[in-house]
Coordinates of C-alpha atoms in Angstrom, one line a residue:
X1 CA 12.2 -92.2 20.3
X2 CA 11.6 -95.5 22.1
X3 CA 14.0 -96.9 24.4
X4 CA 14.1 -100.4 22.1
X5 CA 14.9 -98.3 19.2
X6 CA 18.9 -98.3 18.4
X7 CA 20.1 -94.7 17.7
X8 CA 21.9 -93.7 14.8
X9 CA 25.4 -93.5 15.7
X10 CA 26.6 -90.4 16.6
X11 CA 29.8 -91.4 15.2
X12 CA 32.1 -93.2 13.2
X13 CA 33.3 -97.3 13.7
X14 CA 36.8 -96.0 15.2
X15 CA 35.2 -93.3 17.5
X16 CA 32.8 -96.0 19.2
X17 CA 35.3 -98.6 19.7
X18 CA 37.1 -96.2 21.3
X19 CA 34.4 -95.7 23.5
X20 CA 33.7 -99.3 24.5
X21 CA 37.2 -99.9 25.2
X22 CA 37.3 -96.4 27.6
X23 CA 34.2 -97.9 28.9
X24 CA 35.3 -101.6 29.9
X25 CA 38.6 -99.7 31.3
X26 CA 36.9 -97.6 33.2
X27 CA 34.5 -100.2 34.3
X28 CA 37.9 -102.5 35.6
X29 CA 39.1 -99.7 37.2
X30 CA 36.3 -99.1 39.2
X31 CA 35.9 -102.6 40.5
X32 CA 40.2 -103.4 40.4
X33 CA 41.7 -100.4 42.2
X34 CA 38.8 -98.3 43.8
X35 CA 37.0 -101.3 44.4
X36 CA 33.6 -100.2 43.9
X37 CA 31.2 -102.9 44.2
X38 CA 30.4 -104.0 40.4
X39 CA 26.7 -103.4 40.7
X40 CA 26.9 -99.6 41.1
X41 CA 30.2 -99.7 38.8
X42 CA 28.1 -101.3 35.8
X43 CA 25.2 -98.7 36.4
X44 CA 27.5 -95.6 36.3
X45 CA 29.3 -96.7 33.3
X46 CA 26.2 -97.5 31.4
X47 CA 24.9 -93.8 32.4
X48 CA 28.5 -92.6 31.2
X49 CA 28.7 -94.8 28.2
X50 CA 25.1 -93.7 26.9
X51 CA 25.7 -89.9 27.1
X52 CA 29.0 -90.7 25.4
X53 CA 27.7 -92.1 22.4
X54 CA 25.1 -89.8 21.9
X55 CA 22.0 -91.2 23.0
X56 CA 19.4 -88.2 23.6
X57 CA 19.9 -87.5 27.2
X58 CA 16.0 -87.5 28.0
X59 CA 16.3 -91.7 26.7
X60 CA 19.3 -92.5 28.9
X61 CA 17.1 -93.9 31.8
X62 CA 14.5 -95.0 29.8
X63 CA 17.1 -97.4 27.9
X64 CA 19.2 -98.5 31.2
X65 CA 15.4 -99.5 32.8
X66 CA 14.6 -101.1 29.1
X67 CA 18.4 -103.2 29.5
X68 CA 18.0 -104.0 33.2
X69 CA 14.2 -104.8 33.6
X70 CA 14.5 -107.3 30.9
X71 CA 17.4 -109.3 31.8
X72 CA 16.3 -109.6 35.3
X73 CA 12.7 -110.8 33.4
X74 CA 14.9 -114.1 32.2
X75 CA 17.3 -114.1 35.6
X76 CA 15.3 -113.1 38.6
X77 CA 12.6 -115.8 38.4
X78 CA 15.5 -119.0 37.4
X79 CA 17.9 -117.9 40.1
X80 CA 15.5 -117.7 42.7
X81 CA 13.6 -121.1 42.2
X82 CA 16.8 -122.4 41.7
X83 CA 18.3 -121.4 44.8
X84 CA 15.2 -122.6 47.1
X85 CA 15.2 -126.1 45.8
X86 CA 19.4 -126.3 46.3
X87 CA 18.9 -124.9 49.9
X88 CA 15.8 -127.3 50.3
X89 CA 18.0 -130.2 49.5
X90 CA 21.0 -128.9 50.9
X91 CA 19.4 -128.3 54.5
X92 CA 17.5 -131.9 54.8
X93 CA 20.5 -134.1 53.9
X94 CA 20.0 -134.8 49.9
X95 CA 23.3 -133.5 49.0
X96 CA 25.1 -136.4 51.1
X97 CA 22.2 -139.3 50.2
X98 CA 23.0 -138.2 46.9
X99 CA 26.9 -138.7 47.1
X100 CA 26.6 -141.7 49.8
X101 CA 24.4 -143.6 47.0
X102 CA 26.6 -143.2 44.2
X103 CA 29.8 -144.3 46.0
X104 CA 27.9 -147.1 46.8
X105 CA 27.1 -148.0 43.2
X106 CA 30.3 -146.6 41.5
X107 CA 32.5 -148.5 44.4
X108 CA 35.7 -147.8 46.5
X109 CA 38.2 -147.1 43.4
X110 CA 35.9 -144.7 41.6
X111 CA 34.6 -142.8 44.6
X112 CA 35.9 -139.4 42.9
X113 CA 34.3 -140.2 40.1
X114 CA 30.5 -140.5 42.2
X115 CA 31.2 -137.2 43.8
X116 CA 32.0 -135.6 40.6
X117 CA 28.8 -137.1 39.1
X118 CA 26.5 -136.4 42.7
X119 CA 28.2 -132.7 42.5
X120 CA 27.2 -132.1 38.7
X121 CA 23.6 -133.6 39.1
X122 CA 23.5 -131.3 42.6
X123 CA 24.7 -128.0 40.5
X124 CA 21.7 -127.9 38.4
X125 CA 20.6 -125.6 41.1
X126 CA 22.4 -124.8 43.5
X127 CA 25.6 -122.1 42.8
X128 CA 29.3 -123.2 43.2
X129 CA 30.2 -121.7 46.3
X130 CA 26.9 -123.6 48.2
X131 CA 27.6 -126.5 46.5
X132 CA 31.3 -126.7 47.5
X133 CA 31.1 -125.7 50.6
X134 CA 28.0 -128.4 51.1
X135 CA 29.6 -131.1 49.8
X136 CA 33.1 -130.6 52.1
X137 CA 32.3 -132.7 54.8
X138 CA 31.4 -135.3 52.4
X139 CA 34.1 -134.9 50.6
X140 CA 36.4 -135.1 53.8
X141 CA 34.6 -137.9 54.8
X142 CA 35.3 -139.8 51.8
X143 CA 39.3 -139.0 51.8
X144 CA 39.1 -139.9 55.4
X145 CA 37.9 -143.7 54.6
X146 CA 40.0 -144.4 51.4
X147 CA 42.9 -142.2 51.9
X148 CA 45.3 -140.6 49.3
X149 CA 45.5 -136.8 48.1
X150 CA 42.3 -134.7 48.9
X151 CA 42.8 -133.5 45.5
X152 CA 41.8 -136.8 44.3
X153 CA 38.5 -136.2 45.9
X154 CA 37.8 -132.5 45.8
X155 CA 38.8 -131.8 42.2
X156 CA 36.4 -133.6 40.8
X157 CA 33.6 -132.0 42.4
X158 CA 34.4 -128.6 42.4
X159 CA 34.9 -128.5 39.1
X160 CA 31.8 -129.9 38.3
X161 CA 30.2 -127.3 41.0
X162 CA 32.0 -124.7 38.6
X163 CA 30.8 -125.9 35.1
X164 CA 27.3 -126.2 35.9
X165 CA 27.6 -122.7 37.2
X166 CA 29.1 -121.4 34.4
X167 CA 27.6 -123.8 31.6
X168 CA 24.0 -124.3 32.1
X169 CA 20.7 -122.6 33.4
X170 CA 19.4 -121.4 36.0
X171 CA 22.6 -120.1 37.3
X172 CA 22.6 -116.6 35.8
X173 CA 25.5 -116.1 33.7
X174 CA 24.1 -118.4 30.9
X175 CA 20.7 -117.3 31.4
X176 CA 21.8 -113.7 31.1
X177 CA 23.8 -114.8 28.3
X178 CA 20.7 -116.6 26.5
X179 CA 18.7 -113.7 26.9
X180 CA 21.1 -111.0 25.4
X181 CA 21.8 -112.8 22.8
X182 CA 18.1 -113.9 21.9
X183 CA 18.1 -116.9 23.2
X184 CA 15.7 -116.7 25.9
X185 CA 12.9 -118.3 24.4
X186 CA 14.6 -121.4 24.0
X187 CA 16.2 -121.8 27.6
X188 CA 15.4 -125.7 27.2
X189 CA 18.0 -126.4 24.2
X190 CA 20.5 -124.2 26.2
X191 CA 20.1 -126.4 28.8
X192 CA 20.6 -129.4 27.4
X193 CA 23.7 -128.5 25.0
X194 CA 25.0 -127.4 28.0
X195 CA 24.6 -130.6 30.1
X196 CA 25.7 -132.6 26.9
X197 CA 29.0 -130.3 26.3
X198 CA 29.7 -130.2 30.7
X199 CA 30.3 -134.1 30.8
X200 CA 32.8 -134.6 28.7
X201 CA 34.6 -131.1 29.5
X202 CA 34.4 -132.1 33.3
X203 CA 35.3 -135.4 32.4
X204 CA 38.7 -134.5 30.9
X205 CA 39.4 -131.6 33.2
X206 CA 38.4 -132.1 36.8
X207 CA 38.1 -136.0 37.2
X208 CA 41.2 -137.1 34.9
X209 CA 42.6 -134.1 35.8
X210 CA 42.2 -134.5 39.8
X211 CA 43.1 -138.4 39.5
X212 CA 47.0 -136.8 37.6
X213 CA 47.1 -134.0 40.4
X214 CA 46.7 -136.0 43.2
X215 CA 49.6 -138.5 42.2
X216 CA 52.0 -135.3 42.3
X217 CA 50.3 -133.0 44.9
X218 CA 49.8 -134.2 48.1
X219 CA 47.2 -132.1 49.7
X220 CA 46.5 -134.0 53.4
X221 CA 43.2 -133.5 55.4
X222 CA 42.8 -130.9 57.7
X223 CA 44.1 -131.9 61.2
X224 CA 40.7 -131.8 62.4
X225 CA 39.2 -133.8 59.9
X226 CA 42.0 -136.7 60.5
X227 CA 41.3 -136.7 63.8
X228 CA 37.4 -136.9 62.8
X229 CA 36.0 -133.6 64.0
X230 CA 34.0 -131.4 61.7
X231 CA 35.6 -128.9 59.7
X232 CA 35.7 -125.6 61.3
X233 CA 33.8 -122.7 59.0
X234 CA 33.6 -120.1 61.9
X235 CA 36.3 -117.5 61.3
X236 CA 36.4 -118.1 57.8
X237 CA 34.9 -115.5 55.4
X238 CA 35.4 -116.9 52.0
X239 CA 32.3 -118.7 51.3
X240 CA 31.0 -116.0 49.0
X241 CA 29.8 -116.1 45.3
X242 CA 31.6 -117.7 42.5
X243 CA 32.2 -114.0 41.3
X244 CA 34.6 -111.3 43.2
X245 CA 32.6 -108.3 42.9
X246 CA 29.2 -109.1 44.2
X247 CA 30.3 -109.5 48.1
X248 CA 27.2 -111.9 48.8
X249 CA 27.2 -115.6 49.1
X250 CA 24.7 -117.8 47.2
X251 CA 22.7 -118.1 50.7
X252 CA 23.6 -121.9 51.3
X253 CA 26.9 -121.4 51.9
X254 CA 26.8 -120.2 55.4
X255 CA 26.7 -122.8 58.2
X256 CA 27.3 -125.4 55.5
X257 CA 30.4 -126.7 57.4
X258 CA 29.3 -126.4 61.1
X259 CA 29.5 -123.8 63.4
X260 CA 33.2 -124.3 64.4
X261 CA 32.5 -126.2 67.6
X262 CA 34.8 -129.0 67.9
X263 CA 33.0 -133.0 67.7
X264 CA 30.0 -131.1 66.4
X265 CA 29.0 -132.7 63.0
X266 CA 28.7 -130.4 60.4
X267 CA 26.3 -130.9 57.5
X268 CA 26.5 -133.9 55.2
X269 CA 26.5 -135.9 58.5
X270 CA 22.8 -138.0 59.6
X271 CA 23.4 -136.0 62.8
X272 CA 21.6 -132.8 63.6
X273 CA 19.0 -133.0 60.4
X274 CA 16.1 -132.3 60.7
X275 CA 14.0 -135.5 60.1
X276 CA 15.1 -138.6 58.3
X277 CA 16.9 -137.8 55.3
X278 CA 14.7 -138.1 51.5
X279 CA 15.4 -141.4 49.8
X280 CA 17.8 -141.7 47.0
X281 CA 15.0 -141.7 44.3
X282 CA 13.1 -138.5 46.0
X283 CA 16.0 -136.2 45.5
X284 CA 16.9 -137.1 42.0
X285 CA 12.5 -136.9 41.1
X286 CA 13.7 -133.2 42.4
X287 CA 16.3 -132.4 40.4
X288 CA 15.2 -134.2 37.5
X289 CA 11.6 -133.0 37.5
X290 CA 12.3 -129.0 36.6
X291 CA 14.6 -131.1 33.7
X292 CA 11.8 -133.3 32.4
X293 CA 9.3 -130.6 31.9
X294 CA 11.6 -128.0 30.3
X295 CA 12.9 -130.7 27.8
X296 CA 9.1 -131.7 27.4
X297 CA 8.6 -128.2 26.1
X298 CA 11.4 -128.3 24.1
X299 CA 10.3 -131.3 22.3
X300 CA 7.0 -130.3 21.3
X301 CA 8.3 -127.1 19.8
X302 CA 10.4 -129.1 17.9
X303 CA 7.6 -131.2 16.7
X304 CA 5.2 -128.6 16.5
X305 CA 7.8 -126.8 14.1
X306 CA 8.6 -130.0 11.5
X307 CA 4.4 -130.0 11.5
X308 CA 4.5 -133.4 13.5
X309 CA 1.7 -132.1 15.5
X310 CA -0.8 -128.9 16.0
X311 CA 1.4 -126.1 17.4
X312 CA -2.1 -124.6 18.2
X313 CA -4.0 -127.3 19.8
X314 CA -5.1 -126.7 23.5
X315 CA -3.6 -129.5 24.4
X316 CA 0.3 -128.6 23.3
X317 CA -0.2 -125.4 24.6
X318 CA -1.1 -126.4 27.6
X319 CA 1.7 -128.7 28.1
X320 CA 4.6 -126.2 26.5
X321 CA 3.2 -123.7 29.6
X322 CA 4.3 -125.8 32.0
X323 CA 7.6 -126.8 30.0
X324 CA 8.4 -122.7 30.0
X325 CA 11.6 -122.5 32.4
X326 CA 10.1 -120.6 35.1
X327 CA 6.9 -122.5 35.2
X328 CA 8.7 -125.7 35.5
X329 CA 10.7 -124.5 38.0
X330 CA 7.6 -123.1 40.3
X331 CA 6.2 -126.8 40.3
X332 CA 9.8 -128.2 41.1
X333 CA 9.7 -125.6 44.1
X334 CA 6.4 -126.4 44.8
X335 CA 6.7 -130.3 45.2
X336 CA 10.2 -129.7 46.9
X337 CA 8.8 -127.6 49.5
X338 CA 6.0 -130.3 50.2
X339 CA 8.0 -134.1 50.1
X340 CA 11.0 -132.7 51.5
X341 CA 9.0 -130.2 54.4
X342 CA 6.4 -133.2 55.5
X343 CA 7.6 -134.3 58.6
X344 CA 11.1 -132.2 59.3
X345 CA 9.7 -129.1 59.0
X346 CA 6.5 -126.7 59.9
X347 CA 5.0 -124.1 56.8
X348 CA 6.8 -121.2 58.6
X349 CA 9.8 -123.4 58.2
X350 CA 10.0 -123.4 54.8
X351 CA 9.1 -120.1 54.6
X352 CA 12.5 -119.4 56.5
X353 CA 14.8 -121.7 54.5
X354 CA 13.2 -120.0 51.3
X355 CA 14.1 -116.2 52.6
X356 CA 17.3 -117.4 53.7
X357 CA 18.2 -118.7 50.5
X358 CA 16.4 -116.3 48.3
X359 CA 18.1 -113.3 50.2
X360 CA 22.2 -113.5 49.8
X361 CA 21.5 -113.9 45.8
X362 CA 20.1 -110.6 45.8
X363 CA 23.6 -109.2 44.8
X364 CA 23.7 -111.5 42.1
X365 CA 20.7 -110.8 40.4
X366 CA 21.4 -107.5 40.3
X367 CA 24.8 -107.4 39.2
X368 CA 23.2 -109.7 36.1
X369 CA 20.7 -106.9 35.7
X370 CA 23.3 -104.0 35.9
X371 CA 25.5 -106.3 33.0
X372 CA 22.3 -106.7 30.7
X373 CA 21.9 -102.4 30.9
X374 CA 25.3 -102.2 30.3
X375 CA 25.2 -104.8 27.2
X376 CA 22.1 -103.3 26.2
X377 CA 23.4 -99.8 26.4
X378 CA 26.3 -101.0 23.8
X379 CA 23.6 -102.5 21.1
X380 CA 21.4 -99.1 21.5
X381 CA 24.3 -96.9 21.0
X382 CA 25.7 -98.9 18.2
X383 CA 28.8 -99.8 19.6
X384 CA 27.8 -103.4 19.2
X385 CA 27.4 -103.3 15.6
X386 CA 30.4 -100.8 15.0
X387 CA 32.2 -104.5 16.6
X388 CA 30.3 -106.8 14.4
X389 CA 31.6 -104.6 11.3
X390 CA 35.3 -104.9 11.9
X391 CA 35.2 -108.6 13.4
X392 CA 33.3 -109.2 9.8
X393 CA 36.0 -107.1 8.1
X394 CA 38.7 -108.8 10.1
X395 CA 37.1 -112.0 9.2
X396 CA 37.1 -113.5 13.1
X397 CA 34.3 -115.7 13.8
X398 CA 31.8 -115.0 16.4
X399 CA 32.4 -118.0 18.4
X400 CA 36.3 -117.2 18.1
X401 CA 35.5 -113.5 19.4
X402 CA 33.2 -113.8 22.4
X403 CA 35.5 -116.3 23.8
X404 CA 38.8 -114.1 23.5
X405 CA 37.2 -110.9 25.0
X406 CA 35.3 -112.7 27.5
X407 CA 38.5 -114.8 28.8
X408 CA 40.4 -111.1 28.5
X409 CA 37.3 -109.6 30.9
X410 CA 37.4 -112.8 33.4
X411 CA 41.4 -112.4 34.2
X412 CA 41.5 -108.6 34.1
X413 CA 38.4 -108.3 36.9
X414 CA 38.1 -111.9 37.9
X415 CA 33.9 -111.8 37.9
X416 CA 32.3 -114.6 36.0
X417 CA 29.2 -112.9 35.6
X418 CA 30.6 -109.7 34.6
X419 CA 32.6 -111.6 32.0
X420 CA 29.4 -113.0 30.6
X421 CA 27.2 -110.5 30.4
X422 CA 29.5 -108.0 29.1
X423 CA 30.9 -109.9 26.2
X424 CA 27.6 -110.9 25.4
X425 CA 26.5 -107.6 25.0
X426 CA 28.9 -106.6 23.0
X427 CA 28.4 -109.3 20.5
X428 CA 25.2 -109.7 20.2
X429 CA 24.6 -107.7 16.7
X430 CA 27.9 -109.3 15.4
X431 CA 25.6 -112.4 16.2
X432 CA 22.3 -111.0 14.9
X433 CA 24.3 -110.4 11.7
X434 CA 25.5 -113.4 11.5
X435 CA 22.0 -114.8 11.4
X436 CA 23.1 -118.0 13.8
X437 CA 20.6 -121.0 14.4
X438 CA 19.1 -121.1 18.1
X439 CA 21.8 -124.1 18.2
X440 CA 24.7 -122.2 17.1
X441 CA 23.4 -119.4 19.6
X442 CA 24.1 -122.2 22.7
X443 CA 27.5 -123.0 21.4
X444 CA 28.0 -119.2 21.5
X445 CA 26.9 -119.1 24.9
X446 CA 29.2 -122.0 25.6
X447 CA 32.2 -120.1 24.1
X448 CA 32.0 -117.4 26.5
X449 CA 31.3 -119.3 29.8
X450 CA 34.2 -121.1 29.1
X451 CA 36.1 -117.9 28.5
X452 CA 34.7 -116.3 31.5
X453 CA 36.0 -119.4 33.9
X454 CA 39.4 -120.0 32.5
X455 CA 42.7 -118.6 34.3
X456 CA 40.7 -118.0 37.9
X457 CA 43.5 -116.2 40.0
X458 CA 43.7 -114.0 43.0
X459 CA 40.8 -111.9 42.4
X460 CA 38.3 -114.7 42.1
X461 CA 37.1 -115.6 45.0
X462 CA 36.7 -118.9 44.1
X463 CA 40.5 -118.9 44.2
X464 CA 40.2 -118.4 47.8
X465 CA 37.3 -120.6 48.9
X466 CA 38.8 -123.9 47.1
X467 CA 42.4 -122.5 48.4
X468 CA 41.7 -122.0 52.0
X469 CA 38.9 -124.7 52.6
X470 CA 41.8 -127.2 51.4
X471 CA 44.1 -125.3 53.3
X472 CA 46.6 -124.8 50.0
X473 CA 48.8 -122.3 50.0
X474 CA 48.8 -119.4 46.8
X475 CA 51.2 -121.3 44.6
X476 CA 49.3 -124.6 45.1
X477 CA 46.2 -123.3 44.7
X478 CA 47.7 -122.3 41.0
X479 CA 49.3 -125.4 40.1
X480 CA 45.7 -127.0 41.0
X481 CA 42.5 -125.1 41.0
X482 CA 43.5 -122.1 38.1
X483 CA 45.4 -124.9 35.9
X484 CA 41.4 -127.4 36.4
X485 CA 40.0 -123.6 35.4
X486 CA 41.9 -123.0 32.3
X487 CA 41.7 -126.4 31.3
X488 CA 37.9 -126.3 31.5
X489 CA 37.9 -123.0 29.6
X490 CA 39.9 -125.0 26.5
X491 CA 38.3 -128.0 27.1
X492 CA 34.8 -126.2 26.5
X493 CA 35.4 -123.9 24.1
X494 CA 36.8 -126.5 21.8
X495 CA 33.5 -128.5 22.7
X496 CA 31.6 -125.5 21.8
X497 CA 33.5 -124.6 18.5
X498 CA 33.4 -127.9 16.9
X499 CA 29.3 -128.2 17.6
X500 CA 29.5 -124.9 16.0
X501 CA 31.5 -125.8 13.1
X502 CA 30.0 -129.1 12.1
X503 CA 26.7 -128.7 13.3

């Protein structure tokens, strides 16, 4: 037997679900109460789950090397890029030419709404925790000069940090998402459902939201910051990833805030860069050149499939090559590490900043890996169609399902990723069945990202990071950052149902 070939179940529709609900416990448990790092934890209860249901034990590792190796085919290659062109930015000053521009052009009474805007254009690639932590001193900054709540400031850009992390590619829940679920061709449409269905949600749940908070919550600056000294990251060890389990930052995080040495200016100050800061226009060419390709690609399939054009000519072929996601990314990584190294930085530079920003994401990629094996351990066995039979005989949509047991998944372990790329494998033949257009497939994808950020709490580290950096104590950080999660999870999951209803 092949390791792509499904097994006939060894047993009956009750039996299996069984199973997968034994496994997800057991999986919790390892990561809750033993606390067992989740890569490790998703590998052993894949190799658990697949001699439990039967699978010939001389398939087992062929089918967890068949789940892993090809998520981490759609994951590896967009993370990484991604990551190198964030720190890139991130490192040379973009990140505050981006915000200081906006604010310029939005003016003094909507300066939460430019940082909410700079921090969703800057979370294309870079992850939440970098971002955040990148865009502190800016946002300190900016409370500093206009005054009022730090809420009124911060809200709005972390949560725009944490629905590009969770909405759209290349962060690597979506993309993991995408690919179990067969949508990995079509990473392009993904992307720009995703963008079109983040504005509005962060519109309605960070930026009104953060304006309503910060008229009830007073959250003050830090006493250093009032008394304009950089914020102090040294001593501080909750600038990790977005998700609880992995135990690794995103690799930009780190020294994003300074060293801790009072008067020194931390990063997102002209001081201490490297060179002159890029222009305005150079770091949105950046961000918006990986964008352009991929939707370029995007739109010739589309005409090549109506017959507008030759889907065969040399010439489409050509250009839907370098529209493929991690083609368009290489260039974008390409002509980042040339405008923004010339003149700040020598080729063993770059080198550097791209191993320093390629290396802390190695936990993530590989818990992403270890959740494809474990979702693709659950479609082999037939566990994932044993669930598509009873939600078809229960008559719960698909949407409606993969955002109920990915929100159950994100508040009983608090890992994004884990959320994501469970629940997506365990719905993907309920989705197969259901025969879904590559559009309904994003909305899908939408559904479960927003299940898998609502209802952050303790054991989400991005609990912490937003908590402590603001310095709020436990029951602020509820009334604030988990009540912007949850209403982000709502927000976009009735986003992504009524695209899937009406569309």
């Amino acid at each position: 037997m092949l390791a792509t070939d499904v097994v006939e179940p060894a047993y009956g529709t009750g039996t299996l679900l069984l199973i997968a609900a034994a496994a997800v416990a057991v999986l919790l448990l390892l990561i809750i109460k033993f606390k067992l790092h989740a890569f490790p934890a998703l590998v052993l209860v894949s190799v658990l789950t697949a001699v439990a249901t039967g699978i010939p034990v001389r398939d087992v590792v062929d089918t967890l090397l068949t789940g892993f190796g090809g998520t981490l085919a759609s994951v590896a290659l967009l993370v990484g890029f991604g990551v190198i062109i964030g720190r890139l930015l991130e490192v040379t000053g973009g990140a505050k030419v981006l915000a200081d521009t906006l604010i310029a052009r939005f003016g003094e009474k909507r300066a939460p709404l430019a940082l909410g805007v700079a921090s969703l254009v800057f979370g294309f690639p870079i992850f939440f925790d970098a971002g955040f932590v990148v865009f502190l001193p800016i946002i300190f900054s900016v409370a500093r000069r206009f005054g009022g709540s730090v809420l009124r400031y911060a809200l709005p850009a972390a949560g725009a940090f944490a629905i590009m992390h969770a909405f759209v590619p290349p962060h690597p829940g979506p993309v993991a998402a995408a690919e179990l679920l067969g949508l990995s061709t079509n990473i392009g449409l993904l992307i720009i459902v995703g963008f079109v269905l983040a504005i509005p949600t962060w519109f309605v749940s960070s930026y009104l939201f953060g304006l309503w908070a910060a008229k009830r919550i007073d959250v003050p600056l830090p006493a250093e910051w009032a008394g304009r000294v950089a914020v102090n990251a040294g001593g501080t060890d909750h600038g990790t990833n977005r998700d609880s389990s992995t135990g690794a930052g995103s690799g930009s995080a780190a020294g994003a805030v300074g060293d801790g040495r009072a008067g020194e200016p931390a990063v997102g100050e002209d001081e201490g860069l490297p060179g002159p800061p890029p222009s305005f226009g150079t770091v949105l060419g950046i961000l918006l050149l990986p964008l352009v390709l991929i939707f370029l690609n995007t739109g010739l399939n589309t005409l090549a499939t109506a017959g507008s054009l030759d889907g065969d000519a040399g010439w489409v072929q050509t250009l839907r090559l370098i529209g493929q996601t991690p083609i368009a990314l290489l260039i974008a990584v390409l002509v980042a590490m040339v405008v923004l190294g010339r003149g700040r930085f020598s080729r063993g530079a770059v080198e550097d900043l791209a191993n320093g920003a390629l290396g802390p994401v190695c936990a993530i990629i590989l818990i992403t890996g270890a959740g494809g094996m474990f979702g693709y351990v659950l479609r082999t066995s037939g566990i994932g169609g044993a669930l598509a039979d009873t939600l078809e005989a229960a008559g719960l949509s698909v949407i409606l399902a993969a955002f109920i047991i990915s929100l159950g998944l994100r508040v009983a372990q608090g890992s994004a990723t884990v959320a994501l790329t469970t629940t997506a494998g365990l719905i993907a033949p309920a989705v197969q069945n259901a025969g879904l257009s590559s559009l309904d497939l994003c909305f899908v994808v939408i559904a479960i990202a927003a299940g898998a950020t609502a209802l952050s709490h303790v054991n989400d580290s991005g609990f912490w990071l937003v908590g402590r950096f603001l310095g709020m104590d436990v029951p602020t950080t509820l009334r604030t950052w988990t009540v912007m999660e949850t209403i982000i999870g709502v927000v976009g999951f009735a986003l992504a149902w009524l695209g899937y209803v009406l569309l």
